[in-house]
Coordinates of C-alpha atoms in Angstrom, one line a residue:
X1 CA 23.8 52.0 232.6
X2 CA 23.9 54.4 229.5
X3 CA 22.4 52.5 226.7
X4 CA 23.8 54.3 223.7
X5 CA 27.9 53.8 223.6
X6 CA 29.5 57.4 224.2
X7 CA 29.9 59.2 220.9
X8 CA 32.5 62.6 221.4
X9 CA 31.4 65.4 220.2
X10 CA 32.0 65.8 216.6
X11 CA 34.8 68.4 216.9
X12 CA 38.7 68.3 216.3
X13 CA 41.7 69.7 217.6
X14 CA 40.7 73.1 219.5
X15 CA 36.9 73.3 219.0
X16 CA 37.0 73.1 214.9
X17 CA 34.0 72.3 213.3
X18 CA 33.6 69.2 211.7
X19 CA 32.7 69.2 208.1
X20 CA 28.6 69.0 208.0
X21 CA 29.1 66.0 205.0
X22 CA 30.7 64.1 207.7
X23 CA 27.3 63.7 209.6
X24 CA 25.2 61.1 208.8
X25 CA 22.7 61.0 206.7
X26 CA 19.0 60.1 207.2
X27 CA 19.6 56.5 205.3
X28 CA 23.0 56.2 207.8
X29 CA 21.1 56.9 210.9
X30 CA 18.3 55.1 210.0
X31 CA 20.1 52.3 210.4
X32 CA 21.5 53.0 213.3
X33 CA 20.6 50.4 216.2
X34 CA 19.4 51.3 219.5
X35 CA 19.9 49.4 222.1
X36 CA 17.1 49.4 224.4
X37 CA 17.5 48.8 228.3
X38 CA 14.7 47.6 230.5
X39 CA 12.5 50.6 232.2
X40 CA 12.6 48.6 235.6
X41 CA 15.4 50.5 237.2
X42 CA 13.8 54.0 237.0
X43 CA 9.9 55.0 238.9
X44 CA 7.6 58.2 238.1
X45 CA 7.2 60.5 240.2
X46 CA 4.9 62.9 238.5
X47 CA 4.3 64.2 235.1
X48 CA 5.5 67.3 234.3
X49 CA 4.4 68.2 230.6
X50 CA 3.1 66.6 227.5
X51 CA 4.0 67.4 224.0
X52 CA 2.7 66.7 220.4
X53 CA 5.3 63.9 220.3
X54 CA 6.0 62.8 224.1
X55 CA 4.9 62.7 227.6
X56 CA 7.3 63.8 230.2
X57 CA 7.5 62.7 233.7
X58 CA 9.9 63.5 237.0
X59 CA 11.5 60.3 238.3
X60 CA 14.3 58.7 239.4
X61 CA 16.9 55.8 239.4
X62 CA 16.2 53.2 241.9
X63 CA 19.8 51.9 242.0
X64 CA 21.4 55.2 243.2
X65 CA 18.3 57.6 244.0
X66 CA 19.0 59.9 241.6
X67 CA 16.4 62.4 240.0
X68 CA 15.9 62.2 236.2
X69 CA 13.4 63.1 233.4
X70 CA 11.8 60.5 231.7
X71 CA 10.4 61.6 228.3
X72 CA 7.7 58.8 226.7
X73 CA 7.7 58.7 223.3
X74 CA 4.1 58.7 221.1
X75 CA 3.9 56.6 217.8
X76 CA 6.1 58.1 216.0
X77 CA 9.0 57.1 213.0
X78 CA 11.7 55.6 213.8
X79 CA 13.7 57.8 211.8
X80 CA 12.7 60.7 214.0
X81 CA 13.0 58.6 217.4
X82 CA 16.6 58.0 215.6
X83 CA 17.7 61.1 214.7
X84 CA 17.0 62.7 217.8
X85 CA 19.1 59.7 219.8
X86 CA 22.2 60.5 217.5
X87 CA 21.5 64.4 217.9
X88 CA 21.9 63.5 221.9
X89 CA 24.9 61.2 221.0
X90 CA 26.7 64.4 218.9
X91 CA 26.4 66.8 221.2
X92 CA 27.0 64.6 224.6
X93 CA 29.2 66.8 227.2
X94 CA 28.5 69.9 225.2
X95 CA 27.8 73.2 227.6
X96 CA 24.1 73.8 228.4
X97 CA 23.2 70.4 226.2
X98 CA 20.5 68.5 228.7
X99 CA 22.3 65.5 228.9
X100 CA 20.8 62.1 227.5
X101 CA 21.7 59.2 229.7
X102 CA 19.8 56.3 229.3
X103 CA 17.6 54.7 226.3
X104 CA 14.7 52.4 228.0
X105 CA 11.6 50.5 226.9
X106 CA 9.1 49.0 228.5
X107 CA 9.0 45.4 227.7
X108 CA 4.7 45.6 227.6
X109 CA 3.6 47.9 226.2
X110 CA 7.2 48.3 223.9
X111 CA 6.7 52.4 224.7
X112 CA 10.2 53.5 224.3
X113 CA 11.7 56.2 226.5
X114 CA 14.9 58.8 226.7
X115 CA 16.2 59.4 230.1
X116 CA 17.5 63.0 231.0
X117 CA 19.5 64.3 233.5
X118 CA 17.0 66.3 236.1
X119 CA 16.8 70.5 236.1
X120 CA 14.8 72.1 238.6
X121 CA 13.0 74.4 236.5
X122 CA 10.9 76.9 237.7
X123 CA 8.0 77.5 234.7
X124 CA 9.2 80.6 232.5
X125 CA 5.8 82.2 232.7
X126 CA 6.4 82.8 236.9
X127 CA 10.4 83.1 236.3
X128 CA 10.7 85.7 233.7
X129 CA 8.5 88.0 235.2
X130 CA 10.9 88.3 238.3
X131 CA 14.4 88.5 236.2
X132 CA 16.7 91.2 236.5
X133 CA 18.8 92.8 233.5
X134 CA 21.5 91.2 234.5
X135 CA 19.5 87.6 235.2
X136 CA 18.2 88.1 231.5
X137 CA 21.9 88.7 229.7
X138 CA 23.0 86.1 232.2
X139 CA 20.3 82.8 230.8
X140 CA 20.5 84.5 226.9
X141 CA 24.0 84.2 227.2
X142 CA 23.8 80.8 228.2
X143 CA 21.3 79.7 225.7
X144 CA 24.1 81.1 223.1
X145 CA 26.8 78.8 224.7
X146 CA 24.8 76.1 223.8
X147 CA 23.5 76.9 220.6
X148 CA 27.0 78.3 219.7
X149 CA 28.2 74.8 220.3
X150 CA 25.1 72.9 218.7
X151 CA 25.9 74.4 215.3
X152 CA 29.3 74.3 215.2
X153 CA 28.7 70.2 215.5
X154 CA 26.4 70.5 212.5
X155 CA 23.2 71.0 214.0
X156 CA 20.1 73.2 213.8
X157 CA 17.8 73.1 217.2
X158 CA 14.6 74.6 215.3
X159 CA 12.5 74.6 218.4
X160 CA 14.0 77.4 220.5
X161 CA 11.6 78.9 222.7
X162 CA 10.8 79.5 226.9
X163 CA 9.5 75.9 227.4
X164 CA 12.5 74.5 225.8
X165 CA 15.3 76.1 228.1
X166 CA 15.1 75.0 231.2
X167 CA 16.4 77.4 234.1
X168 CA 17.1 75.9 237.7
X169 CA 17.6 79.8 238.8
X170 CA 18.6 78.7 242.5
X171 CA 22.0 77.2 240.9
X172 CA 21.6 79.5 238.1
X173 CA 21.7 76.5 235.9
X174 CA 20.5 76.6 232.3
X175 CA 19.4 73.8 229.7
X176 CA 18.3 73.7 226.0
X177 CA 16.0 70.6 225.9
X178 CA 13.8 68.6 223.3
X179 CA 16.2 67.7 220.3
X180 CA 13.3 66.3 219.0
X181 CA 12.7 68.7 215.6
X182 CA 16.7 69.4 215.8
X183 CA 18.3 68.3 212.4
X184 CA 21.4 68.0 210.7
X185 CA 22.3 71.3 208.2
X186 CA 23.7 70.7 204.9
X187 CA 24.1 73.6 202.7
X188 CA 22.0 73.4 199.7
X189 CA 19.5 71.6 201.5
X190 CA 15.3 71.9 201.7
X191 CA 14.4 71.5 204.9
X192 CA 10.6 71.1 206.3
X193 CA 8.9 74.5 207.3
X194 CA 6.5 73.0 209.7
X195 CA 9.3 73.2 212.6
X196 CA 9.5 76.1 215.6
X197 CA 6.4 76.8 217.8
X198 CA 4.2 79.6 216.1
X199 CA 5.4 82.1 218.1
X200 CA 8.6 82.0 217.4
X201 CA 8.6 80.5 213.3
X202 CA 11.3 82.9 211.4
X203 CA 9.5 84.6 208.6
X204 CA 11.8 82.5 206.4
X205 CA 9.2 79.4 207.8
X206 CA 5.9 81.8 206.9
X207 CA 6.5 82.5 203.9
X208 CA 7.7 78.8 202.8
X209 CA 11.2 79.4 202.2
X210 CA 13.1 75.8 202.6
X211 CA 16.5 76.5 202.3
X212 CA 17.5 77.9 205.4
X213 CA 20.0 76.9 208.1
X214 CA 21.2 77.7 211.3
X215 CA 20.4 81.3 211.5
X216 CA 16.5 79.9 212.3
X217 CA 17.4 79.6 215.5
X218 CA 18.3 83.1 216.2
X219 CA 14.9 84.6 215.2
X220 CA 13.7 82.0 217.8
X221 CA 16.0 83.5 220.6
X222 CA 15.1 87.0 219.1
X223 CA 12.1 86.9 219.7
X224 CA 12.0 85.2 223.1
X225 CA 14.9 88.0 224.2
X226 CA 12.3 90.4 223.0
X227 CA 9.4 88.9 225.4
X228 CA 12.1 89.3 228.1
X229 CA 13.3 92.5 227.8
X230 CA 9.8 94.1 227.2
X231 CA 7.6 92.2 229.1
X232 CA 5.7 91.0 226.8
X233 CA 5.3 87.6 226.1
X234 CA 5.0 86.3 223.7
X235 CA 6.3 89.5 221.9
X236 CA 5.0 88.2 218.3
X237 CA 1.6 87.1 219.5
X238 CA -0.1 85.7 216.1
X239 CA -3.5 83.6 216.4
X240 CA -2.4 81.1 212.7
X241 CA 0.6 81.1 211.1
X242 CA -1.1 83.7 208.5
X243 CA -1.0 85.7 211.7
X244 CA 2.2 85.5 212.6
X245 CA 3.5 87.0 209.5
X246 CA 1.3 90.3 209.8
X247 CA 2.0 90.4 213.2
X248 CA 5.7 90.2 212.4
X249 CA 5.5 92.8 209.8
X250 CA 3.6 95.4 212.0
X251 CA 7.0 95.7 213.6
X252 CA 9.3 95.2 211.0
X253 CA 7.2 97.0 208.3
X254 CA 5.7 95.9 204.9
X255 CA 8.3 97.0 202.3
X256 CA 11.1 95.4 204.3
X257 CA 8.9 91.8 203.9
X258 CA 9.0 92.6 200.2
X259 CA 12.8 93.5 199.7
X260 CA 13.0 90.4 201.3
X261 CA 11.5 88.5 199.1
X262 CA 12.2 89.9 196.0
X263 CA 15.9 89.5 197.0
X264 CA 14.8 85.4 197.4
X265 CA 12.3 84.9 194.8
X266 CA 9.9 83.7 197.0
X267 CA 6.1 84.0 196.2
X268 CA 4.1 85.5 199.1
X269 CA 0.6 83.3 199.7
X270 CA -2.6 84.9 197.9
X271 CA -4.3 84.5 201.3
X272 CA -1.9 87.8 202.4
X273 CA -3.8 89.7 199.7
X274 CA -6.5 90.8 202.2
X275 CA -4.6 90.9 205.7
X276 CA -1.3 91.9 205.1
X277 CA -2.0 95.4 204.1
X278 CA 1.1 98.0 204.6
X279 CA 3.0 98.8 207.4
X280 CA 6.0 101.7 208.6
X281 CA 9.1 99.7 210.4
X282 CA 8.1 100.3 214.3
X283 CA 11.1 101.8 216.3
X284 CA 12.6 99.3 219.1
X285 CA 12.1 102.5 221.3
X286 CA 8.3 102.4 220.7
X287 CA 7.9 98.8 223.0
X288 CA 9.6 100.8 225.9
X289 CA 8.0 101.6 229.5
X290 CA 7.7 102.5 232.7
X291 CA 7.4 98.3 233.5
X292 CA 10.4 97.4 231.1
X293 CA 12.8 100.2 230.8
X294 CA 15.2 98.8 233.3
X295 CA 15.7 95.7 231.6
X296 CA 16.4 97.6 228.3
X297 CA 19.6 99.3 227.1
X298 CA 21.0 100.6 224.0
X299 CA 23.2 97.4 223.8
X300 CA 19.9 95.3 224.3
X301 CA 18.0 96.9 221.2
X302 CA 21.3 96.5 218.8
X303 CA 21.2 93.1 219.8
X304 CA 17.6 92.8 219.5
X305 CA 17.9 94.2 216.2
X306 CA 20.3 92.0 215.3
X307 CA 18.5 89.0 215.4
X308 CA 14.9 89.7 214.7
X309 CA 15.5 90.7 210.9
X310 CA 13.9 89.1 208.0
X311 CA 16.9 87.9 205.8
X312 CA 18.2 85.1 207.6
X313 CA 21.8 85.8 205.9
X314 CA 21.8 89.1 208.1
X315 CA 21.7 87.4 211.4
X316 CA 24.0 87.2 214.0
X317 CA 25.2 84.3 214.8
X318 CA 25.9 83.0 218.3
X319 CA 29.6 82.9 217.8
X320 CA 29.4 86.7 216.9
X321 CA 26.2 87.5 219.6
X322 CA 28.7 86.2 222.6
X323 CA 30.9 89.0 221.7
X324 CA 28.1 91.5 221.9
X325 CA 28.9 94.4 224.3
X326 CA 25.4 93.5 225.6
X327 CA 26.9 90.4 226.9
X328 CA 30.5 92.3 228.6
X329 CA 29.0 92.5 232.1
X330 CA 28.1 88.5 231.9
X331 CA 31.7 87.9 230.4
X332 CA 33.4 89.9 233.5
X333 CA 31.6 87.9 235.9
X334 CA 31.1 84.0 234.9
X335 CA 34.3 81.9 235.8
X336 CA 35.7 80.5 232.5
X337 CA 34.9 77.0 231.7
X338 CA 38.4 75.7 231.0
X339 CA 41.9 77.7 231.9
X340 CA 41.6 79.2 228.0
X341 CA 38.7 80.1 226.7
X342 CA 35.8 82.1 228.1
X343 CA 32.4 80.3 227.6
X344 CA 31.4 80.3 224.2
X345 CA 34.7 80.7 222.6
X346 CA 36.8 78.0 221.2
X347 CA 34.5 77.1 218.9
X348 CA 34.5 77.4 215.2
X349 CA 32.1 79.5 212.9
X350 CA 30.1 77.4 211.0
X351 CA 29.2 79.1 207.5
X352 CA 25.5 79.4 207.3
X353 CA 25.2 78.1 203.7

């Protein structure tokens, strides 16, 4: 059935790291064919979310019965349609990876569609609401697993946020989906800024600053951890992308945002003349209350901390978060994924240029 030959993860011996020039390269997987299998075996059940680059339905395989997730692709490069397939193809088997397992067109209209294994996910905005301390270390520590594992192959997700992690909490089953703005890191490399939903753009993305890597994907998770633990969501709540960075700054405070950037010679926007103004550091303590204190600890704010802090090269990363002592009670109480290594560990730190 699977359309696109089996490609292992891009990994040696014991969970090193392959070297990021090993990866291809936009030209290299641009010429990458993809072979397209007939849409006839699979039916729609429903749609189930729409996106700026794809429609996504519920269906399933008529030969075998089986749910899936069909997500129809808009007009769109091929490049992108490419890089995204080969993303899949990288990180195939990986822990917490929604799996890609069929490549289909239909032979009409010529719409092309990626076929994904099927998660029962309940919608973050009734699921969250309902988690318990130890449900909320439990799914961060998952989303680490797999972002732990997507950058040690090389990659950067750059879309992290709640509608992107898909939580079956029945089977306590979690999923990082759409690979769709997921890219390939090179050190040394400018990459686009228009990537991440507002919400959850690292300041390094505001203020235009193109040469960052892996650690993006940390603010992301910061600052949906931070919409978790306190109940507020989302926790960084700007109305443009102008926004976003004062709203940013109101917590982490003004003169932080400017050692920052004097320590990466990056010009702020003129526009920031008039709304920016100046702002004290806010204490975690300060977004504490009667609704969210028992989902916050002293561990949770260090890790907080952590990862919601403007220079990138600060950041921890997920190798180093799923060590945290926030994450101890989560490591004492998940069976271990292979008779060695707990989940998470095993695989290599991946320098973050």
């Amino acid at each position: 059935m699977a359309s696109v030959s089996p490609v292992p993860a891009a990994t040696g011996a014991g969970g090193q790291a392959a070297n990021p020039q090993q990866f291809l390269t936009d030209t290299d997987y641009e010429s990458m064919p993809i072979h397209w299998n007939d849409c006839e075996d699979y039916e729609i059940i429903r749609k189930v979310g729409r996106g700026k680059y794809s429609e996504v339905f519920e269906g399933w395989k008529v030969s075998c019965e089986d749910k899936v997730i069909v997500k129809c692709l808009k007009p769109v490069r091929q490049r992108k349609i490419k890089r995204e397939i080969k993303i899949l193809q990288n990180l195939r088997g990986g822990p917490n990876v929604i799996q890609l397992l069929d490549t289909v067109r239909d032979p009409g209209s010529k719409t092309p569609s990626l076929v994904f294994e099927h998660v029962a996910n309940t919608d973050f905005k009734i699921l969250y609401p309902t988690l318990t301390d130890m449900d909320i270390r439990y799914y961060i520590h998952e989303l680490l697993v797999a972002l732990a594992f997507a950058h040690a192959n090389g990659v950067m997700h750059r879309d992290v946020k709640p509608h992107n992690v898909m939580i079956d909490h029945s089977q306590r089953k979690l999923r990082l989906i759409d690979w769709g703005l997921a890219e390939f890191y090179c050190p040394g490399t400018e990459y686009n800024v228009r990537v991440a939903s507002r919400y959850f753009k690292g300041p390094e993305l505001l203020v235009d600053y193109r040469e960052y890597d892996y650690s993006l994907d940390m603010w992301s998770l910061g600052a949906m951890f931070a919409g978790m633990i306190f109940r507020k969501e989302p926790f960084f709540h700007g109305h443009d992308n102008y926004d976003q960075l004062v709203k940013i700054a109101k917590v982490l405070g003004t003169d932080e945002l400017y050692a920052y950037l004097d320590k990466y010679d990056v010009q702020l926007d003129r526009h920031y003349d008039g709304i920016l103004g100046r702002h004290t550091r806010k204490s975690w303590h300060s977004f504490v209350n009667r609704d969210n204190q028992h989902l916050v600890s002293p561990e949770a704010l260090d890790f907080l901390d952590q990862c919601l802090r403007y220079d990138h090269k600060t950041r921890i990363t997920p190798q180093d978060a799923l060590q945290h002592a926030y994450f101890a009670p989560v490591k004492a109480s998940v069976p271990r994924r292979d008779g060695n290594t707990q989940q998470g560990e095993g695989f290599a730190n991946v320098s973050q240029g």
